[in-house]
Amino acid sequence: FQLGNRLGDGLPAEIAFQRVATAIPDTYSGKFFTLVSTNVAKLGMGIEQAIFDPEHGAILQYPSDLIETSMKVLVESAKKGPLVAAQALINVSRYIKEMHNVDERLKDLMADTISSMKSQIKFLTPVISGIVIGITSMVTTILGKLGDQLTILQTETSAAQAGGAGAAAGLTQLFGDGMPTFYFQVIVGFYVVQIVYILTILVNGIENGADKLSENYEKGNNLTRSTIMYCMLSLIVMILFNMIAGNIVGAGVG
């Protein structure tokens, strides 16, 4: 916007860049304008070359699609005069401002949804899955020990109690070999990875748009953190619940 105002005052683009860089020296925009002005003053480049030169262009230090598009608009409109370039840049600045307002409004509207998705990624999904694994392990342990006790009871039944032995034999068949907890843990772990992966892509798409670098960074962080949390919680809960199961079965047998 300031660059457009300077061009609107009738200043050449080379001088306008220098004036704006001096006015806002400690901002990213000011540093970009300073780099363009330096290329013009010290390397004798024109505005287009100072921005887009493949070796020294300022755009190399600021790889932004928005900056690149805005500077292309400036270069093309400057060929028709400073007033046309000024109006074009002012229109671009208004568009960016309105786009920013819309983006902030959308973030406000989706704040609760995003917060819920983030909590599922970082906490709820691995914690709930770890507890489910612990409960499954406890139930499996209890059923396994009950099956063993019934088997012992069956073998100790005397021949005179043949009917009771038959009933015990039928009951022991209910406690057949179930799926080991290890396999169930792998299945639930795969579910955790899928949920975290999908939700991370959705959250990054809402917050950062089509930013692959940010998406890969978030996926790496979230998948690593959630997997470690899930494994640790599963181990701790399985140990605790198996101890409880052992005490329950032991007390029942005693």
Short mmCIF file of C-alpha atoms in Angstrom, two decimals:
data_model
loop_
_atom_site.label_atom_id
_atom_site.label_comp_id
_atom_site.label_asym_id
_atom_site.label_seq_id
_atom_site.Cartn_x
_atom_site.Cartn_y
_atom_site.Cartn_z
CA PHE A 1 0.00 0.00 0.00
CA GLN A 2 2.80 2.43 0.88
CA LEU A 3 4.61 1.55 -2.32
CA GLY A 4 1.45 2.30 -4.27
CA ASN A 5 1.13 5.68 -2.56
CA ARG A 6 4.74 6.57 -3.41
CA LEU A 7 4.18 5.63 -7.03
CA GLY A 8 0.97 7.66 -6.97
CA ASP A 9 3.04 10.71 -6.01
CA GLY A 10 4.79 10.38 -9.35
CA LEU A 11 8.04 8.87 -8.09
CA PRO A 12 9.87 6.33 -10.28
CA ALA A 13 9.68 2.76 -9.03
CA GLU A 14 13.40 2.69 -8.18
CA ILE A 15 13.09 5.69 -5.85
CA ALA A 16 9.75 4.51 -4.46
CA PHE A 17 11.32 1.23 -3.32
CA GLN A 18 14.07 3.13 -1.51
CA ARG A 19 11.62 5.52 0.21
CA VAL A 20 9.39 2.70 1.44
CA ALA A 21 12.38 0.66 2.64
CA THR A 22 13.52 3.65 4.69
CA ALA A 23 10.04 4.14 6.15
CA ILE A 24 9.63 0.53 7.39
CA PRO A 25 13.18 -0.76 7.95
CA ASP A 26 12.50 -3.43 10.61
CA THR A 27 9.71 -5.32 8.85
CA TYR A 28 9.85 -8.20 6.38
CA SER A 29 8.41 -5.94 3.70
CA GLY A 30 11.01 -3.29 4.48
CA LYS A 31 13.84 -5.81 4.22
CA PHE A 32 12.49 -7.01 0.88
CA PHE A 33 12.27 -3.46 -0.46
CA THR A 34 15.79 -2.76 0.86
CA LEU A 35 17.14 -5.76 -1.02
CA VAL A 36 15.46 -4.61 -4.23
CA SER A 37 16.81 -1.08 -3.75
CA THR A 38 20.32 -2.45 -3.11
CA ASN A 39 20.23 -4.49 -6.32
CA VAL A 40 19.18 -1.40 -8.25
CA ALA A 41 21.78 0.91 -6.67
CA LYS A 42 24.81 -1.37 -6.46
CA LEU A 43 24.30 -3.83 -9.30
CA GLY A 44 22.73 -1.42 -11.77
CA MET A 45 19.67 -3.61 -12.31
CA GLY A 46 16.23 -2.55 -13.40
CA ILE A 47 13.24 -3.22 -11.18
CA GLU A 48 12.27 -6.45 -12.92
CA GLN A 49 15.80 -7.84 -12.82
CA ALA A 50 16.35 -6.67 -9.23
CA ILE A 51 13.33 -8.71 -8.18
CA PHE A 52 13.39 -11.75 -10.46
CA ASP A 53 17.06 -12.18 -11.37
CA PRO A 54 17.87 -15.93 -11.09
CA GLU A 55 21.10 -15.26 -9.16
CA HIS A 56 20.60 -12.01 -7.22
CA GLY A 57 16.85 -11.40 -7.36
CA ALA A 58 15.20 -10.35 -4.11
CA ILE A 59 12.47 -12.93 -4.60
CA LEU A 60 15.04 -15.68 -3.96
CA GLN A 61 15.28 -14.56 -0.34
CA TYR A 62 11.49 -14.33 0.05
CA PRO A 63 9.96 -17.34 -1.77
CA SER A 64 6.32 -16.35 -1.41
CA ASP A 65 3.68 -16.84 -4.09
CA LEU A 66 1.87 -13.73 -2.88
CA ILE A 67 4.98 -11.54 -3.09
CA GLU A 68 5.89 -12.97 -6.48
CA THR A 69 2.41 -12.33 -7.88
CA SER A 70 2.29 -8.79 -6.48
CA MET A 71 5.68 -7.93 -7.94
CA LYS A 72 4.67 -9.31 -11.34
CA VAL A 73 1.63 -7.03 -11.24
CA LEU A 74 3.93 -4.12 -10.37
CA VAL A 75 6.41 -4.85 -13.16
CA GLU A 76 3.73 -5.21 -15.84
CA SER A 77 1.71 -2.18 -14.72
CA ALA A 78 4.83 -0.01 -14.35
CA LYS A 79 5.37 -0.35 -18.10
CA LYS A 80 2.21 1.74 -18.53
CA GLY A 81 3.29 4.45 -16.13
CA PRO A 82 3.66 5.07 -12.38
CA LEU A 83 0.01 6.06 -11.89
CA VAL A 84 -1.23 2.78 -13.37
CA ALA A 85 1.27 0.87 -11.22
CA ALA A 86 0.15 2.81 -8.14
CA GLN A 87 -3.51 1.98 -8.71
CA ALA A 88 -2.70 -1.67 -9.37
CA LEU A 89 -0.71 -2.01 -6.14
CA ILE A 90 -3.40 -0.25 -4.11
CA ASN A 91 -5.99 -2.65 -5.51
CA VAL A 92 -3.74 -5.60 -4.66
CA SER A 93 -3.26 -4.31 -1.10
CA ARG A 94 -7.02 -3.94 -0.65
CA TYR A 95 -7.54 -7.45 -1.95
CA ILE A 96 -4.94 -8.83 0.47
CA LYS A 97 -6.54 -6.94 3.36
CA GLU A 98 -10.01 -8.29 2.55
CA MET A 99 -8.60 -11.78 2.11
CA HIS A 100 -6.94 -11.52 5.52
CA ASN A 101 -10.23 -10.40 7.09
CA VAL A 102 -12.05 -13.36 5.55
CA ASP A 103 -9.31 -15.72 6.74
CA GLU A 104 -9.54 -14.39 10.30
CA ARG A 105 -13.33 -14.67 10.25
CA LEU A 106 -13.15 -18.28 9.07
CA LYS A 107 -10.64 -19.09 11.81
CA ASP A 108 -13.00 -17.59 14.40
CA LEU A 109 -15.93 -19.64 13.08
CA MET A 110 -13.91 -22.87 13.06
CA ALA A 111 -11.96 -22.25 16.26
CA ASP A 112 -13.95 -24.80 18.29
CA THR A 113 -13.71 -27.43 15.57
CA ILE A 114 -9.97 -26.94 15.13
CA SER A 115 -9.42 -27.03 18.89
CA SER A 116 -11.36 -30.30 19.14
CA MET A 117 -9.38 -31.84 16.28
CA LYS A 118 -6.07 -30.77 17.84
CA SER A 119 -7.05 -32.23 21.21
CA GLN A 120 -7.89 -35.53 19.52
CA ILE A 121 -4.53 -35.54 17.74
CA LYS A 122 -2.40 -34.67 20.76
CA PHE A 123 -4.27 -36.32 23.63
CA LEU A 124 -7.65 -37.99 23.27
CA THR A 125 -6.94 -40.53 20.52
CA PRO A 126 -3.75 -42.07 22.01
CA VAL A 127 -5.08 -41.95 25.59
CA ILE A 128 -8.45 -43.54 24.83
CA SER A 129 -6.83 -46.16 22.61
CA GLY A 130 -4.29 -46.99 25.32
CA ILE A 131 -7.07 -47.43 27.90
CA VAL A 132 -9.03 -49.65 25.50
CA ILE A 133 -5.94 -51.84 25.07
CA GLY A 134 -5.55 -52.07 28.85
CA ILE A 135 -9.18 -53.07 29.39
CA THR A 136 -8.98 -55.64 26.60
CA SER A 137 -5.82 -57.10 28.12
CA MET A 138 -7.47 -57.30 31.55
CA VAL A 139 -10.57 -59.04 30.18
CA THR A 140 -8.42 -61.45 28.18
CA THR A 141 -6.33 -62.23 31.27
CA ILE A 142 -9.40 -62.84 33.43
CA LEU A 143 -11.02 -65.11 30.85
CA GLY A 144 -7.78 -66.99 30.33
CA LYS A 145 -7.31 -67.63 34.05
CA LEU A 146 -10.94 -68.62 34.46
CA GLY A 147 -10.52 -71.09 31.61
CA ASP A 148 -7.45 -72.55 33.30
CA GLN A 149 -9.28 -72.87 36.62
CA LEU A 150 -12.24 -74.58 34.98
CA THR A 151 -9.88 -76.98 33.21
CA ILE A 152 -8.28 -77.87 36.54
CA LEU A 153 -11.73 -78.28 38.06
CA GLN A 154 -12.74 -80.62 35.24
CA THR A 155 -9.69 -82.85 35.69
CA GLU A 156 -10.28 -83.07 39.44
CA THR A 157 -13.91 -84.11 39.05
CA SER A 158 -14.41 -87.71 40.11
CA ALA A 159 -15.98 -90.36 37.94
CA ALA A 160 -19.01 -90.36 40.23
CA GLN A 161 -19.77 -86.79 39.18
CA ALA A 162 -19.83 -87.45 35.44
CA GLY A 163 -22.72 -85.07 34.84
CA GLY A 164 -20.94 -82.21 36.57
CA ALA A 165 -17.80 -82.98 34.63
CA GLY A 166 -19.72 -82.80 31.37
CA ALA A 167 -21.13 -79.43 32.33
CA ALA A 168 -17.67 -78.18 33.24
CA ALA A 169 -16.32 -79.45 29.94
CA GLY A 170 -19.03 -77.60 28.06
CA LEU A 171 -18.28 -74.46 30.02
CA THR A 172 -14.56 -74.59 29.31
CA GLN A 173 -15.32 -74.59 25.60
CA LEU A 174 -16.66 -71.05 26.03
CA PHE A 175 -13.15 -69.93 26.97
CA GLY A 176 -11.42 -71.04 23.80
CA ASP A 177 -8.27 -69.48 22.42
CA GLY A 178 -9.04 -65.82 21.72
CA MET A 179 -7.07 -63.28 19.76
CA PRO A 180 -3.85 -62.36 21.60
CA THR A 181 -3.71 -58.84 22.99
CA PHE A 182 -0.63 -58.15 20.87
CA TYR A 183 -2.60 -58.38 17.63
CA PHE A 184 -5.39 -56.21 18.96
CA GLN A 185 -2.80 -53.65 20.05
CA VAL A 186 -1.35 -53.53 16.52
CA ILE A 187 -4.83 -53.04 15.03
CA VAL A 188 -5.68 -50.21 17.42
CA GLY A 189 -2.25 -48.68 16.84
CA PHE A 190 -2.91 -48.64 13.10
CA TYR A 191 -6.21 -46.90 13.83
CA VAL A 192 -4.40 -44.27 15.93
CA VAL A 193 -1.91 -43.59 13.12
CA GLN A 194 -4.72 -43.23 10.59
CA ILE A 195 -6.76 -40.83 12.74
CA VAL A 196 -3.74 -38.65 13.57
CA TYR A 197 -2.62 -38.60 9.92
CA ILE A 198 -6.04 -37.59 8.56
CA LEU A 199 -6.78 -34.99 11.25
CA THR A 200 -3.32 -33.42 10.85
CA ILE A 201 -3.89 -32.95 7.12
CA LEU A 202 -7.32 -31.40 7.77
CA VAL A 203 -6.08 -29.02 10.48
CA ASN A 204 -3.08 -27.92 8.42
CA GLY A 205 -5.31 -27.36 5.39
CA ILE A 206 -7.61 -25.12 7.40
CA GLU A 207 -4.85 -23.13 9.09
CA ASN A 208 -2.14 -22.97 6.41
CA GLY A 209 -3.81 -23.91 3.14
CA ALA A 210 -1.89 -25.96 0.58
CA ASP A 211 1.43 -25.72 2.43
CA LYS A 212 3.17 -29.07 1.94
CA LEU A 213 6.20 -28.11 4.03
CA SER A 214 4.06 -27.23 7.04
CA GLU A 215 1.91 -30.32 6.46
CA ASN A 216 4.90 -32.68 6.46
CA TYR A 217 6.33 -30.98 9.55
CA GLU A 218 3.06 -31.31 11.47
CA LYS A 219 2.57 -34.91 10.37
CA GLY A 220 6.05 -35.83 11.57
CA ASN A 221 5.57 -34.17 14.95
CA ASN A 222 2.04 -35.41 15.60
CA LEU A 223 2.63 -38.99 14.44
CA THR A 224 5.80 -39.30 16.53
CA ARG A 225 4.23 -37.78 19.65
CA SER A 226 0.95 -39.70 19.41
CA THR A 227 2.65 -43.04 18.70
CA ILE A 228 5.02 -42.70 21.66
CA MET A 229 2.17 -41.64 23.96
CA TYR A 230 0.00 -44.53 22.78
CA CYS A 231 2.76 -47.11 23.31
CA MET A 232 3.66 -45.81 26.77
CA LEU A 233 0.06 -45.57 27.96
CA SER A 234 -0.75 -49.01 26.57
CA LEU A 235 2.18 -50.53 28.45
CA ILE A 236 1.36 -48.77 31.73
CA VAL A 237 -2.38 -49.48 31.59
CA MET A 238 -1.82 -53.13 30.60
CA ILE A 239 0.51 -53.67 33.56
CA LEU A 240 -1.87 -52.01 36.02
CA PHE A 241 -5.00 -53.73 34.73
CA ASN A 242 -3.32 -57.14 34.58
CA MET A 243 -2.29 -56.72 38.22
CA ILE A 244 -5.91 -55.90 39.06
CA ALA A 245 -7.11 -58.89 37.04
CA GLY A 246 -4.66 -61.17 38.85
CA ASN A 247 -5.89 -59.96 42.23
CA ILE A 248 -9.54 -60.39 41.21
CA VAL A 249 -9.07 -63.94 39.94
CA GLY A 250 -6.83 -64.85 42.88
CA ALA A 251 -9.37 -63.56 45.38
CA GLY A 252 -12.18 -65.37 43.58
CA VAL A 253 -10.30 -68.66 43.57
CA GLY A 254 -9.22 -68.25 47.17
#
